[in-house]
PDB file of C-alpha atoms in Angstrom:
ATOM      1  CA  MET A 737      83.409 -90.695 -42.572  1.00 86.00           C
ATOM      2  CA  ILE A 738      84.432 -92.194 -39.250  1.00 93.00           C
ATOM      3  CA  ARG A 739      81.815 -93.098 -36.666  1.00 94.00           C
ATOM      4  CA  ASN A 740      82.616 -94.681 -33.303  1.00 95.00           C
ATOM      5  CA  GLY A 741      86.107 -95.587 -34.490  1.00 96.00           C
ATOM      6  CA  GLU A 742      84.861 -97.374 -37.618  1.00 96.00           C
ATOM      7  CA  PHE A 743      86.023 -96.123 -41.008  1.00 93.00           C
ATOM      8  CA  TYR A 744      83.175 -95.896 -43.535  1.00 92.00           C
ATOM      9  CA  SER A 745      84.249 -93.619 -46.367  1.00 85.00           C
ATOM     10  CA  ASP A 746      87.214 -91.586 -47.539  1.00 79.00           C
ATOM     11  CA  ARG A 747      85.055 -89.161 -49.540  1.00 81.00           C
ATOM     12  CA  VAL A 748      86.338 -85.711 -48.607  1.00 83.00           C
ATOM     13  CA  ASP A 749      84.611 -82.464 -49.480  1.00 82.00           C
ATOM     14  CA  GLY A 750      86.285 -79.461 -47.854  1.00 87.00           C
ATOM     15  CA  ASP A 751      87.715 -79.252 -44.364  1.00 93.00           C
ATOM     16  CA  LEU A 752      87.334 -82.111 -41.901  1.00 95.00           C
ATOM     17  CA  LEU A 753      87.116 -82.278 -38.132  1.00 97.00           C
ATOM     18  CA  VAL A 754      88.373 -85.348 -36.285  1.00 97.00           C
ATOM     19  CA  LEU A 755      87.654 -86.244 -32.653  1.00 97.00           C
ATOM     20  CA  PHE A 756      90.170 -88.705 -31.257  1.00 98.00           C
ATOM     21  CA  TYR A 757      89.634 -91.286 -28.512  1.00 97.00           C
ATOM     22  CA  ASP A 758      91.806 -89.200 -26.153  1.00 97.00           C
ATOM     23  CA  GLY A 759      89.294 -86.323 -26.408  1.00 97.00           C
ATOM     24  CA  THR A 760      91.423 -84.091 -28.603  1.00 97.00           C
ATOM     25  CA  MET A 761      90.156 -82.563 -31.850  1.00 98.00           C
ATOM     26  CA  GLN A 762      91.976 -81.523 -35.001  1.00 97.00           C
ATOM     27  CA  THR A 763      90.870 -79.965 -38.277  1.00 97.00           C
ATOM     28  CA  TYR A 764      92.341 -80.930 -41.629  1.00 95.00           C
ATOM     29  CA  SER A 765      92.124 -79.392 -45.061  1.00 92.00           C
ATOM     30  CA  GLU A 766      91.008 -81.683 -47.842  1.00 90.00           C
ATOM     31  CA  ALA A 767      94.574 -81.735 -49.198  1.00 91.00           C
ATOM     32  CA  GLU A 768      96.253 -82.712 -45.897  1.00 91.00           C
ATOM     33  CA  PHE A 769      93.752 -85.328 -44.715  1.00 91.00           C
ATOM     34  CA  ASP A 770      95.085 -88.887 -44.604  1.00 93.00           C
ATOM     35  CA  ALA A 771      92.452 -91.379 -43.429  1.00 92.00           C
ATOM     36  CA  ASP A 772      94.978 -94.113 -42.662  1.00 94.00           C
ATOM     37  CA  ALA A 773      97.080 -91.737 -40.556  1.00 96.00           C
ATOM     38  CA  VAL A 774      94.156 -90.409 -38.478  1.00 96.00           C
ATOM     39  CA  MET A 775      92.830 -93.926 -37.927  1.00 97.00           C
ATOM     40  CA  ALA A 776      96.291 -94.977 -36.709  1.00 98.00           C
ATOM     41  CA  GLN A 777      96.281 -91.967 -34.332  1.00 98.00           C
ATOM     42  CA  GLY A 778      92.988 -93.091 -32.760  1.00 98.00           C
ATOM     43  CA  ALA A 779      90.226 -91.314 -34.673  1.00 98.00           C
ATOM     44  CA  TYR A 780      86.831 -91.779 -33.025  1.00 97.00           C
ATOM     45  CA  GLN A 781      84.581 -89.500 -35.105  1.00 96.00           C
ATOM     46  CA  ALA A 782      85.099 -87.402 -38.245  1.00 95.00           C
ATOM     47  CA  TRP A 783      82.879 -84.777 -39.839  1.00 93.00           C
ATOM     48  CA  SER A 784      83.104 -83.299 -43.319  1.00 89.00           C
ATOM     49  CA  PHE A 785      81.355 -79.979 -43.822  1.00 87.00           C
ATOM     50  CA  GLY A 786      83.268 -77.008 -42.478  1.00 90.00           C
ATOM     51  CA  PRO A 787      85.062 -74.868 -42.907  1.00 95.00           C
ATOM     52  CA  SER A 788      87.541 -74.700 -40.066  1.00 97.00           C
ATOM     53  CA  LEU A 789      87.078 -71.437 -38.180  1.00 98.00           C
ATOM     54  CA  LEU A 790      90.447 -71.003 -36.437  1.00 98.00           C
ATOM     55  CA  SER A 791      94.071 -71.082 -37.554  1.00 96.00           C
ATOM     56  CA  ASP A 792      96.516 -73.632 -36.144  1.00 94.00           C
ATOM     57  CA  ASP A 793      97.392 -71.173 -33.348  1.00 95.00           C
ATOM     58  CA  GLY A 794      93.716 -70.627 -32.375  1.00 95.00           C
ATOM     59  CA  ALA A 795      93.224 -67.246 -34.071  1.00 97.00           C
ATOM     60  CA  ALA A 796      89.919 -66.491 -35.810  1.00 98.00           C
ATOM     61  CA  LEU A 797      90.076 -66.837 -39.569  1.00 97.00           C
ATOM     62  CA  THR A 798      88.586 -63.970 -41.575  1.00 95.00           C
ATOM     63  CA  GLY A 799      88.963 -64.827 -45.256  1.00 91.00           C
ATOM     64  CA  PHE A 800      85.962 -66.984 -46.078  1.00 91.00           C
ATOM     65  CA  SER A 801      84.531 -67.203 -49.569  1.00 84.00           C
ATOM     66  CA  GLY A 802      81.596 -68.950 -51.153  1.00 82.00           C
ATOM     67  CA  GLY A 803      77.863 -68.929 -50.811  1.00 84.00           C
ATOM     68  CA  ILE A 804      77.748 -69.754 -47.106  1.00 89.00           C
ATOM     69  CA  ALA A 805      80.151 -67.027 -45.883  1.00 93.00           C
ATOM     70  CA  GLY A 806      77.385 -64.423 -45.332  1.00 94.00           C
ATOM     71  CA  ALA A 807      74.923 -64.156 -42.453  1.00 95.00           C
ATOM     72  CA  ASN A 808      73.111 -67.470 -41.979  1.00 95.00           C
ATOM     73  CA  PRO A 809      71.855 -69.765 -39.226  1.00 97.00           C
ATOM     74  CA  ARG A 810      74.916 -71.596 -37.872  1.00 96.00           C
ATOM     75  CA  THR A 811      75.950 -74.522 -35.744  1.00 96.00           C
ATOM     76  CA  ALA A 812      79.556 -74.891 -34.601  1.00 97.00           C
ATOM     77  CA  ILE A 813      81.660 -76.994 -32.292  1.00 97.00           C
ATOM     78  CA  GLY A 814      84.785 -75.811 -30.514  1.00 98.00           C
ATOM     79  CA  TYR A 815      87.503 -77.707 -28.711  1.00 98.00           C
ATOM     80  CA  ILE A 816      88.937 -76.165 -25.533  1.00 98.00           C
ATOM     81  CA  GLU A 817      90.873 -79.160 -24.143  1.00 97.00           C
ATOM     82  CA  PRO A 818      90.306 -82.929 -23.969  1.00 96.00           C
ATOM     83  CA  GLY A 819      86.743 -83.504 -22.781  1.00 91.00           C
ATOM     84  CA  HIS A 820      85.940 -79.754 -22.800  1.00 96.00           C
ATOM     85  CA  TYR A 821      83.974 -78.560 -25.811  1.00 97.00           C
ATOM     86  CA  VAL A 822      81.698 -75.665 -26.661  1.00 97.00           C
ATOM     87  CA  PHE A 823      78.665 -75.824 -28.925  1.00 96.00           C
ATOM     88  CA  VAL A 824      77.104 -72.768 -30.540  1.00 97.00           C
ATOM     89  CA  VAL A 825      73.836 -72.504 -32.410  1.00 96.00           C
ATOM     90  CA  VAL A 826      72.782 -69.257 -34.099  1.00 97.00           C
ATOM     91  CA  ASP A 827      69.317 -68.639 -35.455  1.00 97.00           C
ATOM     92  CA  GLY A 828      68.933 -66.622 -38.647  1.00 96.00           C
ATOM     93  CA  ARG A 829      66.943 -65.770 -41.776  1.00 95.00           C
ATOM     94  CA  GLN A 830      64.118 -64.529 -39.537  1.00 95.00           C
ATOM     95  CA  ALA A 831      63.358 -60.823 -39.989  1.00 95.00           C
ATOM     96  CA  GLY A 832      62.830 -59.030 -36.700  1.00 95.00           C
ATOM     97  CA  TYR A 833      64.291 -61.939 -34.733  1.00 95.00           C
ATOM     98  CA  SER A 834      67.719 -63.000 -36.031  1.00 95.00           C
ATOM     99  CA  ASN A 835      69.750 -62.413 -39.181  1.00 95.00           C
ATOM    100  CA  GLY A 836      72.333 -65.075 -38.377  1.00 97.00           C
ATOM    101  CA  MET A 837      76.132 -64.733 -38.348  1.00 97.00           C
ATOM    102  CA  THR A 838      78.819 -64.596 -40.988  1.00 97.00           C
ATOM    103  CA  LEU A 839      81.552 -67.226 -40.833  1.00 97.00           C
ATOM    104  CA  ALA A 840      84.005 -64.501 -39.767  1.00 97.00           C
ATOM    105  CA  GLN A 841      81.703 -63.481 -36.881  1.00 98.00           C
ATOM    106  CA  LEU A 842      81.320 -67.121 -35.833  1.00 98.00           C
ATOM    107  CA  ALA A 843      85.094 -67.606 -35.947  1.00 98.00           C
ATOM    108  CA  ALA A 844      85.610 -64.530 -33.728  1.00 98.00           C
ATOM    109  CA  LEU A 845      83.013 -65.826 -31.261  1.00 98.00           C
ATOM    110  CA  MET A 846      84.667 -69.234 -31.061  1.00 98.00           C
ATOM    111  CA  GLN A 847      88.031 -67.567 -30.406  1.00 98.00           C
ATOM    112  CA  ASP A 848      86.436 -65.390 -27.702  1.00 98.00           C
ATOM    113  CA  LEU A 849      85.002 -68.539 -26.076  1.00 98.00           C
ATOM    114  CA  GLY A 850      88.529 -69.945 -25.775  1.00 98.00           C
ATOM    115  CA  ALA A 851      88.357 -72.624 -28.452  1.00 98.00           C
ATOM    116  CA  GLN A 852      91.687 -73.942 -29.719  1.00 98.00           C
ATOM    117  CA  VAL A 853      89.963 -75.668 -32.651  1.00 98.00           C
ATOM    118  CA  ALA A 854      86.579 -74.670 -34.080  1.00 98.00           C
ATOM    119  CA  TYR A 855      84.531 -76.021 -36.925  1.00 98.00           C
ATOM    120  CA  ASN A 856      81.382 -74.926 -38.749  1.00 96.00           C
ATOM    121  CA  LEU A 857      78.806 -77.684 -38.896  1.00 94.00           C
ATOM    122  CA  ASP A 858      75.751 -77.700 -41.145  1.00 87.00           C
ATOM    123  CA  GLY A 859      73.606 -74.568 -40.909  1.00 90.00           C
ATOM    124  CA  GLY A 860      70.357 -73.216 -42.307  1.00 89.00           C
ATOM    125  CA  LYS A 861      67.291 -75.203 -41.339  1.00 90.00           C
ATOM    126  CA  THR A 862      69.586 -77.890 -39.896  1.00 91.00           C
ATOM    127  CA  SER A 863      70.848 -75.531 -37.138  1.00 92.00           C
ATOM    128  CA  GLN A 864      69.097 -77.025 -34.157  1.00 93.00           C
ATOM    129  CA  MET A 865      70.185 -77.754 -30.613  1.00 93.00           C
ATOM    130  CA  THR A 866      68.427 -79.641 -27.855  1.00 91.00           C
ATOM    131  CA  PHE A 867      69.262 -79.809 -24.179  1.00 91.00           C
ATOM    132  CA  ASP A 868      67.428 -82.004 -21.665  1.00 90.00           C
ATOM    133  CA  ASP A 869      65.051 -83.109 -24.446  1.00 89.00           C
ATOM    134  CA  ALA A 870      64.017 -79.525 -25.267  1.00 93.00           C
ATOM    135  CA  LEU A 871      64.783 -77.502 -28.377  1.00 93.00           C
ATOM    136  CA  VAL A 872      66.779 -74.455 -27.224  1.00 94.00           C
ATOM    137  CA  ASN A 873      66.675 -72.386 -30.391  1.00 95.00           C
ATOM    138  CA  GLN A 874      64.174 -71.290 -33.031  1.00 93.00           C
ATOM    139  CA  PRO A 875      65.225 -72.947 -36.307  1.00 92.00           C
ATOM    140  CA  THR A 876      64.439 -71.131 -39.511  1.00 92.00           C
ATOM    141  CA  GLN A 877      61.247 -72.339 -41.207  1.00 89.00           C
ATOM    142  CA  GLY A 878      60.718 -74.825 -38.371  1.00 88.00           C
ATOM    143  CA  GLY A 879      63.933 -76.732 -39.060  1.00 90.00           C
ATOM    144  CA  ARG A 880      64.269 -80.067 -40.822  1.00 89.00           C
ATOM    145  CA  THR A 881      65.005 -83.657 -39.959  1.00 88.00           C
ATOM    146  CA  THR A 882      68.558 -84.892 -40.234  1.00 84.00           C
ATOM    147  CA  SER A 883      70.157 -88.306 -40.099  1.00 79.00           C
ATOM    148  CA  ASP A 884      73.383 -87.190 -38.420  1.00 81.00           C
ATOM    149  CA  ILE A 885      73.749 -85.586 -34.998  1.00 85.00           C
ATOM    150  CA  ILE A 886      76.379 -84.956 -32.347  1.00 89.00           C
ATOM    151  CA  TYR A 887      75.142 -86.344 -29.054  1.00 87.00           C
ATOM    152  CA  ILE A 888      76.787 -85.808 -25.692  1.00 86.00           C
ATOM    153  CA  GLY A 889      75.695 -88.053 -22.841  1.00 82.00           C
ATOM    154  CA  GLU A 890      76.792 -88.675 -19.291  1.00 74.00           C
TER     155      GLU A 890
END
């Protein structure tokens, strides 16, 4: 875990996303992640959840496995260029309203939005987005509190 340029933990569980001080983002597999190297390159923030949604050349990945690959509420972040990011929240698990998205569908959406790097953040009841102090989606089962957020300010 890296927060505001401070290294807190090298516990890695799956893919990681790193935001660097220069505004660039890069994903790493668990096997290729080197905390010392990314810190030396100017890591500002790092998140461990995933998975990565795009290949190294920006193409949507399609081969996801595991319990979270099916249709679920989702939250994702995409990197277009330094300082230009896209955030997506998808409601789900709500009959008659929204079923959610599969990871493959989310990956295709992030590619369509022009992301060069895209990463699945926590989903389910944690998929919530606010803008101008207002909740902009309808989280499943009313959502839940979380201790970790991504905040963009002026």
